[in-house]
PDB file of C-alpha atoms in Angstrom:
ATOM      1  CA  MET A   1     -85.562 -25.695  -4.128  1.00 49.00           C
ATOM      2  CA  PRO A   2     -83.318 -25.121  -1.092  1.00 53.00           C
ATOM      3  CA  CYS A   3     -83.248 -28.863  -0.435  1.00 53.00           C
ATOM      4  CA  ALA A   4     -82.060 -29.624  -3.951  1.00 53.00           C
ATOM      5  CA  LEU A   5     -79.244 -27.072  -3.639  1.00 51.00           C
ATOM      6  CA  ALA A   6     -78.120 -28.425  -0.287  1.00 52.00           C
ATOM      7  CA  ALA A   7     -78.087 -31.974  -1.615  1.00 52.00           C
ATOM      8  CA  SER A   8     -75.930 -30.995  -4.594  1.00 56.00           C
ATOM      9  CA  GLN A   9     -73.419 -29.184  -2.335  1.00 56.00           C
ATOM     10  CA  THR A  10     -72.915 -32.243  -0.145  1.00 57.00           C
ATOM     11  CA  ASP A  11     -72.471 -34.382  -3.239  1.00 58.00           C
ATOM     12  CA  ILE A  12     -69.594 -32.151  -4.330  1.00 58.00           C
ATOM     13  CA  VAL A  13     -67.974 -31.780  -0.903  1.00 56.00           C
ATOM     14  CA  THR A  14     -67.953 -35.500  -0.042  1.00 61.00           C
ATOM     15  CA  PRO A  15     -65.678 -36.693  -2.914  1.00 62.00           C
ATOM     16  CA  VAL A  16     -63.296 -33.766  -2.351  1.00 59.00           C
ATOM     17  CA  MET A  17     -62.998 -34.571   1.371  1.00 61.00           C
ATOM     18  CA  GLN A  18     -62.351 -38.222   0.570  1.00 64.00           C
ATOM     19  CA  GLU A  19     -59.454 -37.178  -1.665  1.00 65.00           C
ATOM     20  CA  PHE A  20     -58.008 -34.989   1.103  1.00 61.00           C
ATOM     21  CA  ASP A  21     -58.396 -37.804   3.613  1.00 62.00           C
ATOM     22  CA  ARG A  22     -56.432 -40.178   1.413  1.00 61.00           C
ATOM     23  CA  VAL A  23     -53.574 -37.699   0.952  1.00 63.00           C
ATOM     24  CA  PHE A  24     -53.378 -36.650   4.582  1.00 70.00           C
ATOM     25  CA  VAL A  25     -53.561 -40.197   5.937  1.00 73.00           C
ATOM     26  CA  TRP A  26     -50.867 -41.642   3.664  1.00 78.00           C
ATOM     27  CA  GLN A  27     -48.328 -38.810   3.886  1.00 83.00           C
ATOM     28  CA  PRO A  28     -47.396 -39.384   7.541  1.00 85.00           C
ATOM     29  CA  LEU A  29     -47.355 -43.131   7.032  1.00 88.00           C
ATOM     30  CA  ILE A  30     -45.008 -42.872   4.072  1.00 90.00           C
ATOM     31  CA  SER A  31     -42.710 -40.369   5.795  1.00 92.00           C
ATOM     32  CA  THR A  32     -42.610 -42.536   8.934  1.00 94.00           C
ATOM     33  CA  ALA A  33     -41.786 -45.609   6.858  1.00 95.00           C
ATOM     34  CA  LEU A  34     -38.979 -43.714   5.090  1.00 95.00           C
ATOM     35  CA  CYS A  35     -37.540 -42.484   8.388  1.00 96.00           C
ATOM     36  CA  VAL A  36     -37.635 -45.983   9.891  1.00 97.00           C
ATOM     37  CA  ALA A  37     -36.036 -47.454   6.773  1.00 96.00           C
ATOM     38  CA  THR A  38     -33.287 -44.823   6.899  1.00 94.00           C
ATOM     39  CA  VAL A  39     -32.519 -45.519  10.559  1.00 94.00           C
ATOM     40  CA  ILE A  40     -32.472 -49.288   9.934  1.00 96.00           C
ATOM     41  CA  GLY A  41     -30.171 -48.782   6.937  1.00 93.00           C
ATOM     42  CA  ILE A  42     -27.741 -46.656   8.940  1.00 92.00           C
ATOM     43  CA  GLN A  43     -27.746 -49.177  11.788  1.00 93.00           C
ATOM     44  CA  SER A  44     -27.063 -52.058   9.415  1.00 94.00           C
ATOM     45  CA  LYS A  45     -24.161 -50.159   7.834  1.00 92.00           C
ATOM     46  CA  ALA A  46     -22.755 -49.370  11.283  1.00 91.00           C
ATOM     47  CA  SER A  47     -23.018 -52.994  12.398  1.00 93.00           C
ATOM     48  CA  ARG A  48     -21.324 -54.161   9.180  1.00 93.00           C
ATOM     49  CA  ALA A  49     -18.508 -51.668   9.807  1.00 91.00           C
ATOM     50  CA  THR A  50     -18.174 -53.015  13.366  1.00 91.00           C
ATOM     51  CA  GLU A  51     -17.904 -56.590  12.040  1.00 93.00           C
ATOM     52  CA  LEU A  52     -15.214 -55.487   9.598  1.00 92.00           C
ATOM     53  CA  ARG A  53     -13.306 -53.726  12.408  1.00 91.00           C
ATOM     54  CA  ARG A  54     -13.401 -56.942  14.484  1.00 92.00           C
ATOM     55  CA  GLU A  55     -12.085 -58.948  11.539  1.00 94.00           C
ATOM     56  CA  TRP A  56      -9.415 -56.284  10.981  1.00 90.00           C
ATOM     57  CA  ALA A  57      -8.398 -56.560  14.661  1.00 91.00           C
ATOM     58  CA  THR A  58      -8.033 -60.336  14.296  1.00 93.00           C
ATOM     59  CA  ARG A  59      -5.794 -59.953  11.237  1.00 92.00           C
ATOM     60  CA  GLU A  60      -3.784 -57.198  12.898  1.00 91.00           C
ATOM     61  CA  THR A  61      -3.240 -59.419  15.945  1.00 91.00           C
ATOM     62  CA  GLN A  62      -1.976 -62.171  13.628  1.00 91.00           C
ATOM     63  CA  LEU A  63       0.431 -59.696  12.025  1.00 89.00           C
ATOM     64  CA  ARG A  64       1.688 -58.536  15.420  1.00 89.00           C
ATOM     65  CA  GLN A  65       2.164 -62.139  16.566  1.00 89.00           C
ATOM     66  CA  LEU A  66       4.114 -62.851  13.386  1.00 88.00           C
ATOM     67  CA  GLN A  67       6.331 -59.813  14.021  1.00 87.00           C
ATOM     68  CA  ALA A  68       6.767 -60.791  17.687  1.00 88.00           C
ATOM     69  CA  SER A  69       7.779 -64.332  16.740  1.00 86.00           C
ATOM     70  CA  GLU A  70      10.356 -62.857  14.353  1.00 85.00           C
ATOM     71  CA  LEU A  71      11.825 -60.796  17.168  1.00 85.00           C
ATOM     72  CA  ALA A  72      11.786 -63.715  19.609  1.00 85.00           C
ATOM     73  CA  ALA A  73      13.323 -66.215  17.203  1.00 82.00           C
ATOM     74  CA  GLY A  74      15.794 -63.785  15.684  1.00 79.00           C
ATOM     75  CA  GLN A  75      15.057 -65.180  12.251  1.00 78.00           C
ATOM     76  CA  PRO A  76      13.544 -63.214   9.381  1.00 78.00           C
ATOM     77  CA  MET A  77       9.824 -63.770   8.996  1.00 74.00           C
ATOM     78  CA  ASP A  78       8.105 -64.952   5.863  1.00 80.00           C
ATOM     79  CA  LYS A  79       7.693 -61.791   3.765  1.00 85.00           C
ATOM     80  CA  GLY A  80       4.948 -63.402   1.690  1.00 87.00           C
ATOM     81  CA  GLN A  81       2.825 -64.071   4.764  1.00 87.00           C
ATOM     82  CA  GLU A  82       3.460 -60.544   6.032  1.00 88.00           C
ATOM     83  CA  ALA A  83       2.535 -59.039   2.651  1.00 90.00           C
ATOM     84  CA  THR A  84      -0.647 -61.128   2.571  1.00 92.00           C
ATOM     85  CA  LEU A  85      -1.674 -59.916   6.034  1.00 91.00           C
ATOM     86  CA  VAL A  86      -0.908 -56.279   5.182  1.00 90.00           C
ATOM     87  CA  ALA A  87      -2.925 -56.553   1.957  1.00 92.00           C
ATOM     88  CA  GLU A  88      -5.791 -58.111   3.934  1.00 93.00           C
ATOM     89  CA  LEU A  89      -5.645 -55.226   6.430  1.00 90.00           C
ATOM     90  CA  GLU A  90      -5.835 -52.707   3.588  1.00 91.00           C
ATOM     91  CA  ARG A  91      -8.766 -54.525   1.985  1.00 93.00           C
ATOM     92  CA  LEU A  92     -10.659 -54.674   5.277  1.00 92.00           C
ATOM     93  CA  ASN A  93      -9.982 -50.976   5.858  1.00 89.00           C
ATOM     94  CA  GLN A  94     -11.366 -50.086   2.423  1.00 90.00           C
ATOM     95  CA  GLU A  95     -14.453 -52.240   3.003  1.00 92.00           C
ATOM     96  CA  GLU A  96     -14.969 -50.632   6.402  1.00 90.00           C
ATOM     97  CA  LEU A  97     -14.712 -47.151   4.871  1.00 88.00           C
ATOM     98  CA  ALA A  98     -17.311 -48.136   2.257  1.00 89.00           C
ATOM     99  CA  ALA A  99     -19.571 -49.528   4.988  1.00 90.00           C
ATOM    100  CA  ARG A 100     -19.316 -46.309   7.015  1.00 87.00           C
ATOM    101  CA  SER A 101     -20.253 -44.132   4.043  1.00 87.00           C
ATOM    102  CA  VAL A 102     -23.929 -43.141   4.146  1.00 85.00           C
ATOM    103  CA  PHE A 103     -25.388 -40.696   1.602  1.00 82.00           C
ATOM    104  CA  GLY A 104     -21.932 -39.273   0.936  1.00 80.00           C
ATOM    105  CA  LEU A 105     -21.238 -38.734   4.656  1.00 83.00           C
ATOM    106  CA  MET A 106     -18.861 -40.771   6.782  1.00 83.00           C
ATOM    107  CA  LEU A 107     -20.046 -42.323  10.042  1.00 82.00           C
ATOM    108  CA  PRO A 108     -17.424 -41.943  12.796  1.00 82.00           C
ATOM    109  CA  ARG A 109     -15.436 -44.902  14.075  1.00 80.00           C
ATOM    110  CA  GLY A 110     -16.065 -46.068  17.585  1.00 76.00           C
ATOM    111  CA  LYS A 111     -13.773 -45.640  20.580  1.00 81.00           C
ATOM    112  CA  ALA A 112     -12.982 -49.345  20.969  1.00 79.00           C
ATOM    113  CA  PRO A 113      -9.278 -50.277  21.022  1.00 82.00           C
ATOM    114  CA  ALA A 114      -9.509 -51.924  17.595  1.00 80.00           C
ATOM    115  CA  ALA A 115     -11.058 -48.784  16.086  1.00 79.00           C
ATOM    116  CA  ILE A 116      -8.366 -46.605  17.666  1.00 80.00           C
ATOM    117  CA  ARG A 117      -5.591 -48.837  16.294  1.00 82.00           C
ATOM    118  CA  MET A 118      -7.283 -48.836  12.891  1.00 81.00           C
ATOM    119  CA  THR A 119      -7.430 -45.033  12.897  1.00 79.00           C
ATOM    120  CA  GLU A 120      -3.763 -44.808  13.926  1.00 79.00           C
ATOM    121  CA  ARG A 121      -2.700 -47.157  11.136  1.00 80.00           C
ATOM    122  CA  HIS A 122      -4.937 -45.987   8.264  1.00 77.00           C
ATOM    123  CA  GLY A 123      -6.346 -42.613   9.323  1.00 74.00           C
ATOM    124  CA  SER A 124      -9.988 -41.840   9.980  1.00 69.00           C
ATOM    125  CA  GLY A 125     -11.083 -41.898   6.354  1.00 64.00           C
ATOM    126  CA  MET A 126     -12.650 -38.477   6.747  1.00 60.00           C
ATOM    127  CA  THR A 127     -11.418 -35.495   4.787  1.00 55.00           C
ATOM    128  CA  GLU A 128      -8.147 -34.098   5.978  1.00 57.00           C
ATOM    129  CA  PRO A 129      -8.068 -30.579   7.416  1.00 55.00           C
ATOM    130  CA  LEU A 130      -7.251 -27.797   4.986  1.00 57.00           C
ATOM    131  CA  MET A 131      -4.373 -26.538   7.155  1.00 60.00           C
ATOM    132  CA  ASP A 132      -2.089 -28.228   9.616  1.00 66.00           C
ATOM    133  CA  GLU A 133      -1.373 -26.651  13.008  1.00 69.00           C
ATOM    134  CA  ARG A 134       1.705 -24.742  11.815  1.00 73.00           C
ATOM    135  CA  GLN A 135      -0.112 -23.202   8.844  1.00 71.00           C
ATOM    136  CA  GLU A 136      -3.057 -22.285  11.058  1.00 71.00           C
ATOM    137  CA  SER A 137      -0.751 -20.605  13.604  1.00 72.00           C
ATOM    138  CA  LEU A 138       0.976 -18.596  10.885  1.00 72.00           C
ATOM    139  CA  ALA A 139      -2.376 -17.530   9.445  1.00 70.00           C
ATOM    140  CA  LEU A 140      -3.491 -16.329  12.878  1.00 69.00           C
ATOM    141  CA  ILE A 141      -0.204 -14.480  13.401  1.00 70.00           C
ATOM    142  CA  LYS A 142      -0.644 -12.624  10.125  1.00 67.00           C
ATOM    143  CA  ALA A 143      -4.308 -11.865  10.826  1.00 63.00           C
ATOM    144  CA  PHE A 144      -3.867 -10.730  14.440  1.00 62.00           C
ATOM    145  CA  PRO A 145      -0.424  -9.295  15.214  1.00 56.00           C
ATOM    146  CA  TYR A 146       0.863 -10.282  18.635  1.00 53.00           C
ATOM    147  CA  SER A 147       2.323  -6.915  19.495  1.00 54.00           C
ATOM    148  CA  PRO A 148       0.661  -3.519  19.108  1.00 49.00           C
ATOM    149  CA  ASP A 149       4.015  -2.314  17.738  1.00 50.00           C
ATOM    150  CA  SER A 150       3.680  -3.743  14.238  1.00 51.00           C
ATOM    151  CA  SER A 151       7.169  -2.576  13.161  1.00 50.00           C
ATOM    152  CA  PHE A 152       8.718  -4.994  15.688  1.00 49.00           C
ATOM    153  CA  PHE A 153       6.504  -7.854  14.643  1.00 50.00           C
ATOM    154  CA  THR A 154       6.963  -7.460  10.877  1.00 54.00           C
ATOM    155  CA  CYS A 155      10.762  -7.553  11.073  1.00 54.00           C
ATOM    156  CA  LEU A 156      10.656 -11.166  12.311  1.00 55.00           C
ATOM    157  CA  ASP A 157      10.504 -14.092   9.935  1.00 62.00           C
ATOM    158  CA  GLU A 158       7.792 -16.769  10.190  1.00 62.00           C
ATOM    159  CA  GLN A 159       9.850 -19.151  12.388  1.00 63.00           C
ATOM    160  CA  GLN A 160      10.641 -16.414  14.926  1.00 61.00           C
ATOM    161  CA  GLN A 161       6.990 -15.311  14.981  1.00 57.00           C
ATOM    162  CA  LEU A 162       5.896 -18.879  15.590  1.00 56.00           C
ATOM    163  CA  ARG A 163       8.372 -19.234  18.479  1.00 62.00           C
ATOM    164  CA  LEU A 164       7.111 -15.981  20.013  1.00 57.00           C
ATOM    165  CA  VAL A 165       3.520 -17.110  19.933  1.00 54.00           C
ATOM    166  CA  MET A 166       4.201 -20.574  21.261  1.00 53.00           C
TER     167      MET A 166
END
């Protein structure tokens, strides 16, 4: 009788262990494949954004050469050609912003000269700060008075307080 019981227990345990083996073997493989696919996707988006920045730099150089030739010749440049180049720059910027967007997040631009010029002309594409420097300074002044004598500090208007702090 003990042999029959032992045989039935191994019959039950073996299929259960095979099920666990299948789950535990495939989970790391699937997660690794997803991670690799994500990294490859991000790299492809970044390389596409780099290609668009290079194309943007070429168009921007053409625009600058057109403006330089206008200054050198002293004659007005073709406004249609200038408008076409500016529209092309805007289109390339929008495509580059779309290429840098990954899962709702924005990949940063590089530090190459073309990327710096692109950021200067169009902005970074990331969300703008909630406060500018002046508003932030005034908020800090109101939160942390500069002088322990608050009666002196409260009699000044915002411009005078800002000058005191800076």
